[in-house]
Amino acid sequence: MTSTNHPAAPAARTVRRGLAPVPFLAPGMIYLILFMALPVGLLAFYTFFKRGRFGGIVFEFTLDNWVKLFEPLYVGVILQSIVLAGIVTLLALLIGYPMAYAIAGLSPKWRTVALVAVVLPFWTNFLIRTYAWILLLNNAGWVNQWLQGLGITDAPISMLYTPQAIVVGLLYMYLPLMVLPLYASLQQLDPSLREAATNLGATPWRAFRTVTLPLSIPGALTGCIFVFVPAMSNFVIPELIGGGKTIMVGNLVRDQFFEARDWPFGATLALLLTILLVIVIVVQTAVSRRLTEGPRRG
Amino acid sequence: MTTTRRIVAAAAGTIALAFAVSSCSSGGGDAVETLDPNADLSEQTLTVSIWADYSPEDLAEKFEAETGVKTTIVNHTTNEDIVAKLTASADSGIDVAFVSGQYAQALGEQGLLAKLDKGLIPNEENLYPEALDLAYDPGNVYSEPYAWGTTGLCYRPDLTGYDPTSWNDLLNPKPELVGKTTMLSTDRWLAEPALKAAGNSINTTDDDELAAAKEQLLKTKSTLLAYDDTTFYSKLVSGEAAMVQAWDGWCNYGIAEDPSIEFVVPEEGSDLWVDTMTVLESSKNKEAAMAFLNYILDPEVQTWVAENILYKVPNKAAMDALDPALIESYPTLGITVDELMEQEAIVDLGEDSLKYVDLNAEVLATN
């Protein structure tokens, strides 16, 4: 029996008892092999071949797809996607944290109402919500009408079809994915820890900063992953709200399959995206583990 | 009126000028397969693949009522989509496929299409003579045309303040139109304005000409509101855009909502695209397939396309029967066959088409 040196992670360790978990893991492992390892393996296999004239794969070995990946054009798009998705994630964290904190502090009845309100937009079709933003942001849209009506601006401000509009669209789309895991981690916090801090003389702000905030970081990191991963690969919002002038990795992958019919290069880009995201998740897991299980920092 | 739109009429195709000879000499067998003109069609079934919303909803029922053929209509979204399906296996289960001209040519060259038995398609006589001699398939050996058109500038005179006449009006817009224009970003249409404005062919594979086009397109990019292949006409209607690069039929969807919208084929010229019907060599119901092509070429049936999709059809009898009021409302329907024939057909460039793929990727990805 391993001992835990931190109260926040008691359950995680008790599972590791030799081969006992194998029967329990098997369904999950089979699922992973069938739906993750095999498709990704196939994707990796395709990256070493040539494109067929009408799509498909011509089985002539080549490294061209991997070389092409390092052309400045593609590196630029990848970096741009990381920056845009990163900004979206940061903003989602800044907005989502107070939201989740507030929801966790509500009475059970209102908490349910608030959570439903957070999830509700997901019940409407994603494209419809995207088009709604077009109606809001365009030159004759509501936002410009209000700004002009209130006398804040004289002429319409061009908001649609800019990188900023993409950030707004992605932020709106994925904010709930930040709020929910944050809420879950904040709600699970043992209130007695905060009480202890207060009893020992900490101000509410200090109690938040030294107790609540560090303990909610794993939830925040999970939220960041939940937002960053889909934001990186979204291609509809850059096209509809961004006007197709700023493209992200998701658009590149889509275009390779549907427009260029270059499946091998599309596969290479998709695989790269997968690798990047796996790295991000590995880092996140390591950081969370360190925070919850590692020695307490001074 | 249903202003039905196909998401990817975008892929609305194109014609191949070159390789005309090769399409005659190769393909699915030298002789037309002997079909039985008295075959019992009610014994046959038919699966037709077509772009969504590109045919009457009750087409299958009506055709079945007329001929007894049990008919299933399935949809594809793009030429690439259907071609991938047809080339993936020897028997796709599809009897009739709608594809754009250059794709019909390529499929024919690969031996995937059946030669048409003209004895079973007497309604071919309703077509314009020009529609029987299009370069991608002279004599309509493998395909019958369904709809055709061109690309140009769709604009709102009240917002532009003048009538554009040249691709340069789009490429180098007047200062007051900066941020008020859109371009198509699909396939070969992205490069078209730059190539045509420079006096080059839309089928060029010359690296210098393509490099010059790319430079121009990058310069133009900073003046655009957006690249848009699907909703450009709505941007005109809302006033978001003043002038857009548009397929003629799609400009009509804008005109349907705002009659002040106009369409012009730039003086440097444009392209001619044709959507066609083909019969698969693998089809086991060829008599029914020929009967289907014949049914579509009936003027009354094909008039539906002009009236509902607002595309011109290559069917003289159908166009002649068109209500003049419709042409009055949608002047692009009045573009004559001669005017259409003056446009340059987009040729299938084979492996060189990759140059355009790269050009598009570079223009769209560069900031």
XYZ file of C-alpha atoms in Angstrom:
665
model
C 0.000 0.000 0.000
C 1.470 3.268 -1.034
C 0.982 6.171 1.207
C -0.153 9.531 -0.005
C 1.654 12.549 1.255
C -1.091 14.937 0.429
C -4.737 14.802 1.406
C -6.061 16.011 -1.917
C -5.196 12.854 -3.838
C -6.199 9.892 -1.763
C -7.999 7.686 -4.275
C -5.598 7.761 -7.207
C -2.938 5.644 -5.613
C -4.957 2.865 -4.050
C -5.641 1.308 -7.467
C -2.079 0.211 -8.112
C -2.018 -3.338 -6.795
C -0.145 -5.628 -9.163
C -2.195 -7.338 -11.845
C -5.497 -7.035 -10.071
C -6.717 -4.112 -12.226
C -6.150 -5.930 -15.537
C -9.705 -7.230 -15.963
C -10.995 -3.790 -15.204
C -8.613 -2.136 -17.607
C -9.216 -4.532 -20.493
C -12.396 -2.910 -21.877
C -10.740 0.476 -21.787
C -7.579 -0.855 -23.385
C -9.523 -2.562 -26.169
C -11.423 0.652 -26.738
C -8.192 2.641 -26.893
C -6.557 0.210 -29.300
C -9.557 0.078 -31.609
C -10.436 3.742 -31.639
C -7.136 5.443 -30.908
C -4.046 3.327 -31.575
C -5.241 1.756 -34.824
C -6.534 4.950 -36.500
C -3.508 6.957 -35.421
C -1.247 4.138 -36.608
C -3.005 4.159 -39.968
C -2.637 7.934 -40.111
C 1.073 7.620 -39.392
C 1.387 4.936 -42.087
C -0.276 7.170 -44.705
C 2.116 10.028 -44.079
C 4.892 8.175 -45.907
C 3.120 7.841 -49.247
C 2.087 9.967 -52.202
C -1.230 11.530 -53.040
C -3.474 9.975 -55.673
C -4.760 12.188 -58.438
C -8.323 11.919 -57.197
C -7.522 11.577 -53.545
C -6.544 8.366 -51.892
C -3.055 7.029 -51.443
C -0.460 5.939 -53.967
C 1.824 3.471 -52.270
C 5.167 4.945 -53.277
C 7.349 5.676 -50.283
C 8.253 9.340 -49.751
C 9.304 11.667 -46.965
C 8.004 14.729 -48.836
C 5.039 15.199 -46.527
C 7.245 15.525 -43.491
C 9.650 17.859 -45.295
C 6.731 20.016 -46.440
C 5.615 20.360 -42.836
C 8.691 22.435 -42.076
C 8.088 24.963 -44.837
C 7.748 28.438 -43.284
C 4.182 28.676 -44.541
C 2.989 25.693 -42.531
C 5.151 26.429 -39.512
C 3.600 29.915 -39.561
C 0.050 28.570 -39.592
C 0.848 26.157 -36.764
C 2.400 28.903 -34.632
C -0.505 31.215 -35.389
C -2.936 28.503 -34.300
C -1.030 27.977 -31.060
C -1.078 31.712 -30.347
C -4.792 32.100 -31.136
C -5.792 28.980 -29.188
C -3.508 30.112 -26.348
C -5.155 33.537 -26.144
C -8.591 31.910 -26.179
C -7.540 29.559 -23.368
C -6.133 32.355 -21.242
C -9.239 34.501 -21.668
C -11.459 31.508 -20.940
C -9.524 30.942 -17.721
C -9.789 34.595 -16.677
C -13.522 34.661 -17.334
C -14.293 31.066 -16.376
C -12.584 31.050 -12.978
C -14.746 33.721 -11.342
C -17.798 32.141 -12.985
C -17.002 28.692 -11.602
C -16.100 30.160 -8.216
C -19.378 32.013 -8.040
C -21.384 28.970 -9.121
C -19.673 26.768 -6.527
C -20.726 29.237 -3.851
C -24.418 29.208 -4.787
C -27.137 27.319 -2.938
C -27.801 23.856 -4.449
C -30.972 25.039 -6.181
C -29.389 28.042 -7.864
C -26.254 26.038 -8.597
C -28.331 23.718 -10.794
C -29.894 26.675 -12.542
C -26.476 28.248 -13.147
C -24.975 25.007 -14.458
C -27.886 24.479 -16.828
C -27.411 28.050 -18.045
C -23.753 27.295 -18.759
C -24.535 24.114 -20.666
C -27.687 25.349 -22.403
C -25.999 26.838 -25.498
C -24.651 23.367 -26.309
C -28.197 22.233 -26.984
C -28.384 24.526 -29.999
C -26.638 23.597 -33.217
C -23.086 24.859 -33.342
C -23.507 26.381 -36.822
C -26.593 28.298 -35.795
C -24.714 29.794 -32.866
C -21.861 30.725 -35.178
C -24.218 32.470 -37.577
C -25.754 34.282 -34.622
C -22.353 35.844 -33.976
C -22.232 37.004 -37.571
C -25.569 38.764 -37.030
C -24.278 40.322 -33.827
C -20.917 41.483 -35.085
C -21.454 42.603 -38.651
C -21.499 46.251 -39.625
C -25.275 46.452 -39.549
C -25.400 44.108 -36.558
C -26.806 44.625 -33.101
C -23.528 45.499 -31.453
C -22.857 48.288 -33.912
C -26.473 49.446 -33.683
C -26.198 49.694 -29.905
C -22.842 51.445 -30.021
C -24.197 54.003 -32.455
C -27.552 54.255 -30.711
C -25.847 55.022 -27.419
C -23.669 57.583 -29.144
C -20.450 55.736 -28.331
C -19.411 55.521 -31.974
C -20.387 57.499 -35.055
C -19.784 54.882 -37.709
C -19.929 51.077 -37.639
C -16.774 49.410 -36.343
C -15.533 46.498 -38.448
C -15.517 43.617 -35.995
C -16.322 40.622 -38.140
C -13.705 38.879 -40.302
C -10.760 39.714 -38.062
C -8.494 37.548 -35.878
C -10.123 39.185 -32.846
C -13.512 37.961 -34.057
C -12.082 34.434 -34.252
C -10.926 34.730 -30.638
C -14.382 35.905 -29.553
C -16.078 33.098 -31.471
C -13.793 30.394 -30.083
C -14.017 31.824 -26.575
C -17.797 31.806 -26.673
C -17.822 28.286 -28.089
C -15.519 26.695 -25.526
C -15.995 28.733 -22.341
C -18.334 26.097 -20.830
C -15.551 23.538 -21.202
C -13.455 25.716 -18.891
C -16.198 26.441 -16.383
C -17.334 22.855 -15.834
C -14.034 21.216 -14.742
C -13.176 24.313 -12.690
C -16.534 24.155 -11.015
C -16.031 20.438 -10.327
C -12.637 21.015 -8.699
C -13.796 24.037 -6.684
C -16.906 22.278 -5.540
C -14.931 19.264 -4.328
C -12.649 21.361 -2.122
C -12.964 20.464 1.512
C -14.508 23.590 3.112
C -12.759 22.750 6.374
C -9.396 23.647 4.784
C -10.567 27.162 4.086
C -12.134 27.379 7.540
C -8.847 26.254 9.061
C -6.998 28.984 7.214
C -9.531 31.578 8.365
C -9.392 30.298 11.918
C -5.617 30.679 11.820
C -6.078 34.340 10.980
C -5.895 34.437 7.194
C -7.906 37.131 5.438
C -10.460 35.821 2.888
C -8.108 36.887 0.068
C -5.142 35.153 1.667
C -7.222 32.020 2.303
C -8.221 32.031 -1.353
C -4.670 32.639 -2.542
C -2.954 30.049 -0.360
C -5.648 27.360 -0.091
C -8.362 27.527 -2.742
C -6.306 28.696 -5.701
C -3.495 26.102 -5.500
C -5.964 23.291 -4.925
C -8.024 24.315 -7.935
C -5.077 24.428 -10.312
C -5.557 20.830 -11.543
C -9.140 21.734 -12.444
C -7.929 24.879 -14.179
C -5.353 22.888 -16.135
C -7.993 20.385 -17.184
C -10.177 23.281 -18.296
C -7.287 24.762 -20.253
C -6.778 21.468 -22.082
C -10.498 21.168 -22.766
C -10.471 24.621 -24.368
C -7.071 24.590 -26.052
C -7.461 21.228 -27.827
C -10.705 21.918 -29.719
C -9.764 25.575 -30.294
C -6.595 24.443 -32.084
C -8.460 22.190 -34.475
C -11.612 24.228 -35.105
C -11.972 25.274 -38.731
C -15.535 26.507 -38.977
C -15.087 29.631 -36.867
C -11.960 30.892 -38.665
C -13.834 30.425 -41.925
C -17.217 31.913 -41.005
C -16.321 34.529 -38.400
C -12.752 35.065 -39.563
C -13.730 35.360 -43.209
C -11.200 32.736 -44.260
C -8.392 35.300 -44.129
C -6.753 33.877 -41.017
C -6.439 30.129 -41.151
C -5.651 27.635 -38.419
C -4.296 24.093 -38.448
C -7.847 22.745 -38.534
C -8.487 24.586 -41.810
C -5.248 23.244 -43.260
C -6.216 19.664 -42.430
C -9.731 20.127 -43.792
C -8.460 21.743 -47.001
C -5.958 18.964 -47.635
C -8.697 16.337 -47.499
C -11.558 18.166 -49.179
C -9.963 20.650 -51.557
C -6.450 19.502 -52.377
C -7.294 15.799 -52.195
C -3.853 15.363 -50.660
C -4.687 12.717 -48.068
C -1.077 11.898 -47.142
C -0.228 15.524 -46.328
C -3.574 15.944 -44.579
C -2.709 12.879 -42.524
C 0.711 14.337 -41.719
C -0.834 17.584 -40.498
C -3.464 15.729 -38.501
C -0.818 13.524 -36.932
C 1.297 16.542 -36.053
C -1.742 18.139 -34.432
C -2.358 14.938 -32.466
C 1.286 14.791 -31.342
C 1.235 18.452 -30.271
C -1.918 17.939 -28.268
C -0.642 14.742 -26.647
C 2.462 16.672 -25.557
C 0.262 19.385 -24.080
C -1.797 16.791 -22.204
C 1.292 14.982 -20.912
C 2.688 18.267 -19.617
C -0.641 19.108 -18.017
C -0.822 15.724 -16.292
C 2.743 16.024 -15.021
C 2.134 19.528 -13.696
C -1.101 18.546 -11.976
C 0.506 15.515 -10.395
C 3.390 17.590 -9.153
C 1.025 20.121 -7.691
C -1.185 17.617 -5.946
C 1.373 15.034 -4.894
C 4.745 16.737 -4.937
C 6.489 18.239 -1.964
C 4.914 21.442 -0.744
C 6.712 24.422 -2.089
C 7.919 27.082 0.267
C -39.745 30.036 -55.483
C -37.234 27.850 -53.783
C -33.858 29.415 -54.127
C -32.236 26.107 -53.570
C -28.508 26.168 -53.305
C -25.962 23.507 -53.402
C -23.247 24.031 -50.881
C -20.737 23.043 -53.398
C -21.930 24.210 -56.692
C -18.643 25.671 -55.751
C -17.279 22.593 -57.232
C -19.356 23.407 -60.225
C -17.109 22.322 -62.747
C -15.390 23.121 -65.763
C -14.513 21.888 -69.125
C -11.403 20.459 -70.611
C -10.276 22.033 -73.833
C -7.281 19.870 -74.316
C -7.133 16.121 -74.375
C -10.285 16.160 -76.456
C -8.800 13.595 -78.777
C -7.691 11.288 -76.015
C -11.155 11.190 -74.550
C -12.382 9.808 -77.832
C -9.763 7.152 -78.172
C -9.713 5.724 -74.697
C -12.280 4.739 -72.178
C -14.744 2.029 -71.466
C -14.632 -0.135 -74.531
C -14.596 0.798 -78.188
C -18.111 -0.093 -79.133
C -21.294 1.040 -77.496
C -22.580 -1.878 -75.482
C -25.603 -3.356 -77.141
C -28.568 -2.322 -75.071
C -32.041 -3.674 -75.510
C -34.388 -0.872 -76.514
C -37.331 -3.026 -75.482
C -35.949 -3.984 -72.058
C -38.557 -4.186 -69.324
C -37.543 -1.176 -67.268
C -39.796 -2.100 -64.372
C -37.403 -4.988 -63.766
C -34.535 -2.543 -63.275
C -33.507 -0.298 -60.417
C -31.485 2.897 -60.464
C -29.238 4.681 -58.004
C -28.469 8.270 -58.946
C -25.874 10.385 -57.136
C -26.345 14.141 -57.400
C -25.520 17.307 -55.460
C -28.025 17.978 -52.695
C -30.911 20.270 -53.700
C -29.843 20.148 -57.333
C -32.874 18.236 -58.645
C -36.626 18.269 -57.963
C -37.492 16.591 -54.672
C -40.038 14.293 -56.321
C -37.712 13.373 -59.206
C -37.480 9.690 -58.220
C -41.260 9.305 -57.866
C -41.993 11.029 -61.153
C -39.394 9.055 -63.070
C -40.678 5.843 -61.533
C -44.263 6.715 -62.450
C -43.182 7.347 -66.033
C -40.931 4.320 -66.552
C -41.484 1.879 -63.710
C -37.825 2.036 -62.688
C -37.390 1.889 -58.914
C -35.149 4.887 -58.340
C -33.044 5.950 -55.386
C -31.460 9.395 -55.243
C -28.325 9.780 -53.128
C -26.325 12.951 -52.591
C -22.691 13.967 -52.792
C -21.302 17.320 -51.740
C -18.414 17.828 -54.140
C -16.943 16.474 -57.354
C -14.007 15.212 -55.323
C -16.400 13.367 -53.050
C -18.195 11.452 -55.809
C -15.019 10.795 -57.821
C -13.369 9.310 -54.730
C -16.405 7.027 -54.295
C -16.409 5.959 -57.927
C -12.680 5.275 -58.112
C -12.456 3.519 -54.739
C -14.096 0.292 -55.879
C -14.945 -1.429 -59.136
C -18.640 -1.447 -58.361
C -19.810 1.576 -56.430
C -23.469 0.592 -56.728
C -24.154 3.908 -58.432
C -25.696 3.849 -61.903
C -25.847 7.539 -62.770
C -23.496 10.177 -61.367
C -23.675 13.955 -61.773
C -20.173 15.436 -62.117
C -18.663 18.535 -63.689
C -17.249 18.309 -67.203
C -13.579 17.925 -66.439
C -14.353 15.133 -63.990
C -16.536 13.368 -66.553
C -13.578 13.506 -68.890
C -11.199 12.089 -66.295
C -13.618 9.306 -65.350
C -14.122 8.497 -69.023
C -10.371 8.305 -69.574
C -10.127 5.833 -66.726
C -12.703 3.587 -68.353
C -15.230 4.080 -65.577
C -18.010 5.483 -67.754
C -20.298 3.703 -70.186
C -20.623 5.062 -73.683
C -24.082 6.473 -74.082
C -26.544 4.676 -76.345
C -27.956 7.629 -78.240
C -30.780 5.471 -79.592
C -32.174 5.471 -76.065
C -31.657 9.223 -75.546
C -33.711 10.864 -78.324
C -34.218 13.939 -76.139
C -30.596 14.880 -76.828
C -31.997 16.758 -79.814
C -33.333 19.350 -77.362
C -29.773 20.497 -76.563
C -28.083 23.477 -78.169
C -25.740 22.305 -80.962
C -22.885 23.871 -78.964
C -23.730 21.622 -76.023
C -23.072 18.582 -78.203
C -19.552 19.673 -78.970
C -18.007 20.706 -75.691
C -14.299 20.023 -75.515
C -14.314 17.765 -72.457
C -16.506 15.264 -74.311
C -17.140 16.090 -77.995
C -20.273 14.404 -79.231
C -21.324 13.662 -75.645
C -19.922 10.162 -75.806
C -19.853 9.710 -72.025
C -21.938 12.536 -70.674
C -24.979 14.699 -71.192
C -24.875 18.278 -69.913
C -27.324 19.262 -67.156
C -26.527 22.900 -66.341
C -23.884 25.442 -67.292
C -22.689 28.943 -66.548
C -19.813 31.274 -65.871
C -18.137 33.354 -63.153
C -18.080 37.116 -62.773
C -18.651 40.098 -60.528
C -21.872 40.356 -58.582
C -22.334 43.857 -57.165
C -24.615 46.496 -55.742
C -24.435 49.656 -57.865
C -25.770 51.736 -54.963
C -22.753 50.724 -52.868
C -20.027 50.646 -55.520
C -21.144 53.939 -57.053
C -20.145 52.683 -60.490
C -20.424 49.640 -62.742
C -17.285 47.487 -62.596
C -16.125 46.044 -65.910
C -12.789 44.432 -65.166
C -11.265 41.880 -62.798
C -9.028 44.764 -61.731
C -12.038 46.396 -60.115
C -11.944 43.475 -57.714
C -8.180 42.973 -57.512
C -7.289 46.615 -56.908
C -10.479 48.095 -55.503
C -11.052 51.819 -55.201
C -10.188 53.069 -51.697
C -13.849 53.380 -50.741
C -14.397 49.690 -51.597
C -11.535 48.350 -49.506
C -12.959 45.876 -47.003
C -16.148 45.590 -49.042
C -15.277 42.853 -51.529
C -15.056 39.064 -51.347
C -13.392 36.428 -53.502
C -13.944 32.719 -54.083
C -11.299 30.571 -52.467
C -12.189 27.186 -53.933
C -10.182 25.229 -56.400
C -9.232 27.157 -59.538
C -11.511 30.143 -59.025
C -9.182 31.840 -56.578
C -6.485 32.325 -59.209
C -8.878 33.143 -62.033
C -9.216 36.934 -61.549
C -5.460 37.458 -61.242
C -4.631 35.251 -64.229
C -7.313 36.773 -66.434
C -6.440 40.350 -65.463
C -2.835 39.693 -66.489
C -4.010 38.344 -69.828
C -3.027 34.790 -68.984
C -4.936 31.574 -69.420
C -6.835 30.216 -66.441
C -5.213 26.904 -67.352
C -1.640 28.093 -67.257
C 0.975 25.883 -65.662
C 3.728 28.464 -66.227
C 5.512 29.043 -62.934
C 6.224 32.733 -63.605
C 2.617 33.474 -64.485
C 1.451 31.663 -61.371
C 4.004 33.502 -59.222
C 2.758 36.833 -60.586
C -0.810 35.790 -59.874
C 0.134 34.838 -56.340
C 1.779 38.213 -55.771
C -1.332 39.995 -57.004
C -3.625 37.823 -54.883
C -1.579 38.501 -51.752
C -1.822 42.210 -52.454
C -5.556 41.866 -52.954
C -5.980 39.838 -49.764
C -5.462 42.885 -47.551
C -8.311 44.687 -49.334
C -10.849 41.878 -48.925
C -13.667 41.604 -46.475
C -13.434 37.815 -46.658
C -12.948 34.761 -48.831
C -16.395 33.308 -49.286
C -17.684 30.422 -51.407
C -21.089 29.963 -49.855
C -22.654 33.128 -48.469
C -21.164 35.894 -50.624
C -24.584 36.850 -51.983
C -25.954 37.325 -48.451
C -23.099 39.699 -47.724
C -24.210 41.751 -50.730
C -27.799 41.735 -49.563
C -26.843 42.849 -46.045
C -24.594 45.562 -47.459
C -21.564 44.011 -45.793
C -19.991 43.669 -49.233
C -20.391 45.918 -52.269
C -18.873 43.611 -54.902
C -18.152 39.870 -54.856
C -16.639 37.293 -57.170
C -19.574 34.991 -57.900
C -20.878 32.144 -59.985
C -23.694 33.512 -62.133
C -26.364 31.225 -60.676
C -25.431 32.148 -57.121
C -25.548 35.863 -57.868
C -29.216 35.188 -58.638
C -29.820 34.157 -55.040
C -28.755 37.662 -54.101
C -30.890 39.205 -56.840
C -33.865 37.209 -55.508
C -33.555 39.145 -52.254
C -32.385 42.483 -53.637
C -33.319 43.158 -57.276
C -30.847 46.060 -57.492
C -27.934 43.577 -57.521
C -26.218 43.193 -60.879
C -23.860 40.706 -62.506
C -21.130 41.318 -65.066
C -18.677 39.067 -66.865
C -15.407 41.058 -66.778
C -14.029 42.266 -70.089
C -10.904 40.108 -69.740
C -13.132 37.046 -69.908
C -14.058 34.282 -67.531
C -14.608 30.544 -67.381
C -17.331 28.222 -68.626
C -18.404 25.377 -66.360
C -20.742 22.495 -67.167
C -22.372 20.010 -64.806
C -23.036 16.709 -66.541
C -24.802 13.370 -66.140
C -22.803 10.181 -66.643
C -23.603 6.454 -66.654
C -21.183 4.154 -64.878
C -19.610 1.299 -66.822
C -20.234 -0.875 -63.754
C -23.977 -0.212 -63.856
C -26.102 -3.313 -64.362
C -29.116 -1.229 -65.284
C -27.876 0.666 -68.295
C -31.207 0.747 -70.117
C -32.793 2.383 -67.089
C -29.835 4.762 -66.810
C -30.185 5.847 -70.445
C -33.930 6.274 -69.892
C -33.126 8.502 -66.917
C -30.793 10.739 -68.952
C -33.441 10.924 -71.629
C -36.086 11.835 -69.048
C -33.957 14.663 -67.652
C -33.329 16.099 -71.104
C -37.055 16.504 -71.566
C -37.557 20.282 -71.775
C -40.248 20.286 -69.107
C -38.063 18.450 -66.645
C -35.010 20.563 -67.270
C -36.930 23.821 -67.069
C -37.126 23.059 -63.357
C -33.377 23.715 -63.042
C -33.614 27.178 -64.545
C -36.727 28.049 -62.579
C -35.604 26.757 -59.204
C -31.806 26.620 -59.156
C -31.636 29.720 -61.380
C -28.898 28.147 -63.481
C -28.873 28.204 -67.235
C -29.453 24.825 -68.885
C -27.905 23.688 -72.180
C -31.372 22.638 -73.298
C -32.547 24.934 -76.077
C -36.118 23.756 -75.880
C -36.186 24.370 -72.121
C -34.554 27.810 -72.349
C -36.857 28.864 -75.196
C -39.848 27.879 -73.096
C -38.623 29.879 -70.108
C -40.919 32.617 -68.866
C -39.403 35.904 -70.153
C -40.306 37.482 -66.821
C -37.793 35.171 -65.165
C -35.009 36.354 -67.478
C -36.103 39.904 -66.795
C -35.694 39.306 -63.068
C -32.485 37.295 -63.390
C -30.473 38.726 -66.273
C -27.747 36.073 -65.919
C -30.286 33.567 -67.245
C -30.283 35.684 -70.400
C -26.556 35.266 -71.064
C -26.568 33.830 -74.574
C -24.921 30.629 -75.706
C -22.538 32.661 -77.881
C -21.470 34.762 -74.897
C -20.980 31.597 -72.873
C -18.871 29.995 -75.604
C -16.528 32.987 -75.579
C -15.406 32.067 -72.061
C -12.377 29.924 -71.427
C -13.011 26.410 -70.231
C -11.035 25.272 -67.196
C -8.940 22.284 -68.230
C -8.121 19.391 -65.951
C -4.376 19.794 -65.450
C -3.605 16.370 -64.056
C -0.561 16.433 -61.806
C -0.021 20.144 -62.531
C -3.225 20.904 -60.670
C -1.027 20.611 -57.574
C 0.465 23.970 -58.509
C -2.929 25.538 -57.942
C -3.396 23.634 -54.710
C -0.122 25.088 -53.448
C -0.991 28.553 -54.730
C -4.301 28.480 -52.847
C -2.676 27.223 -49.664
C -0.025 29.924 -49.806
C -2.438 32.751 -50.505
C -4.905 31.677 -47.844
C -2.293 30.973 -45.168
C -0.167 34.086 -45.635
C -1.036 37.043 -43.456
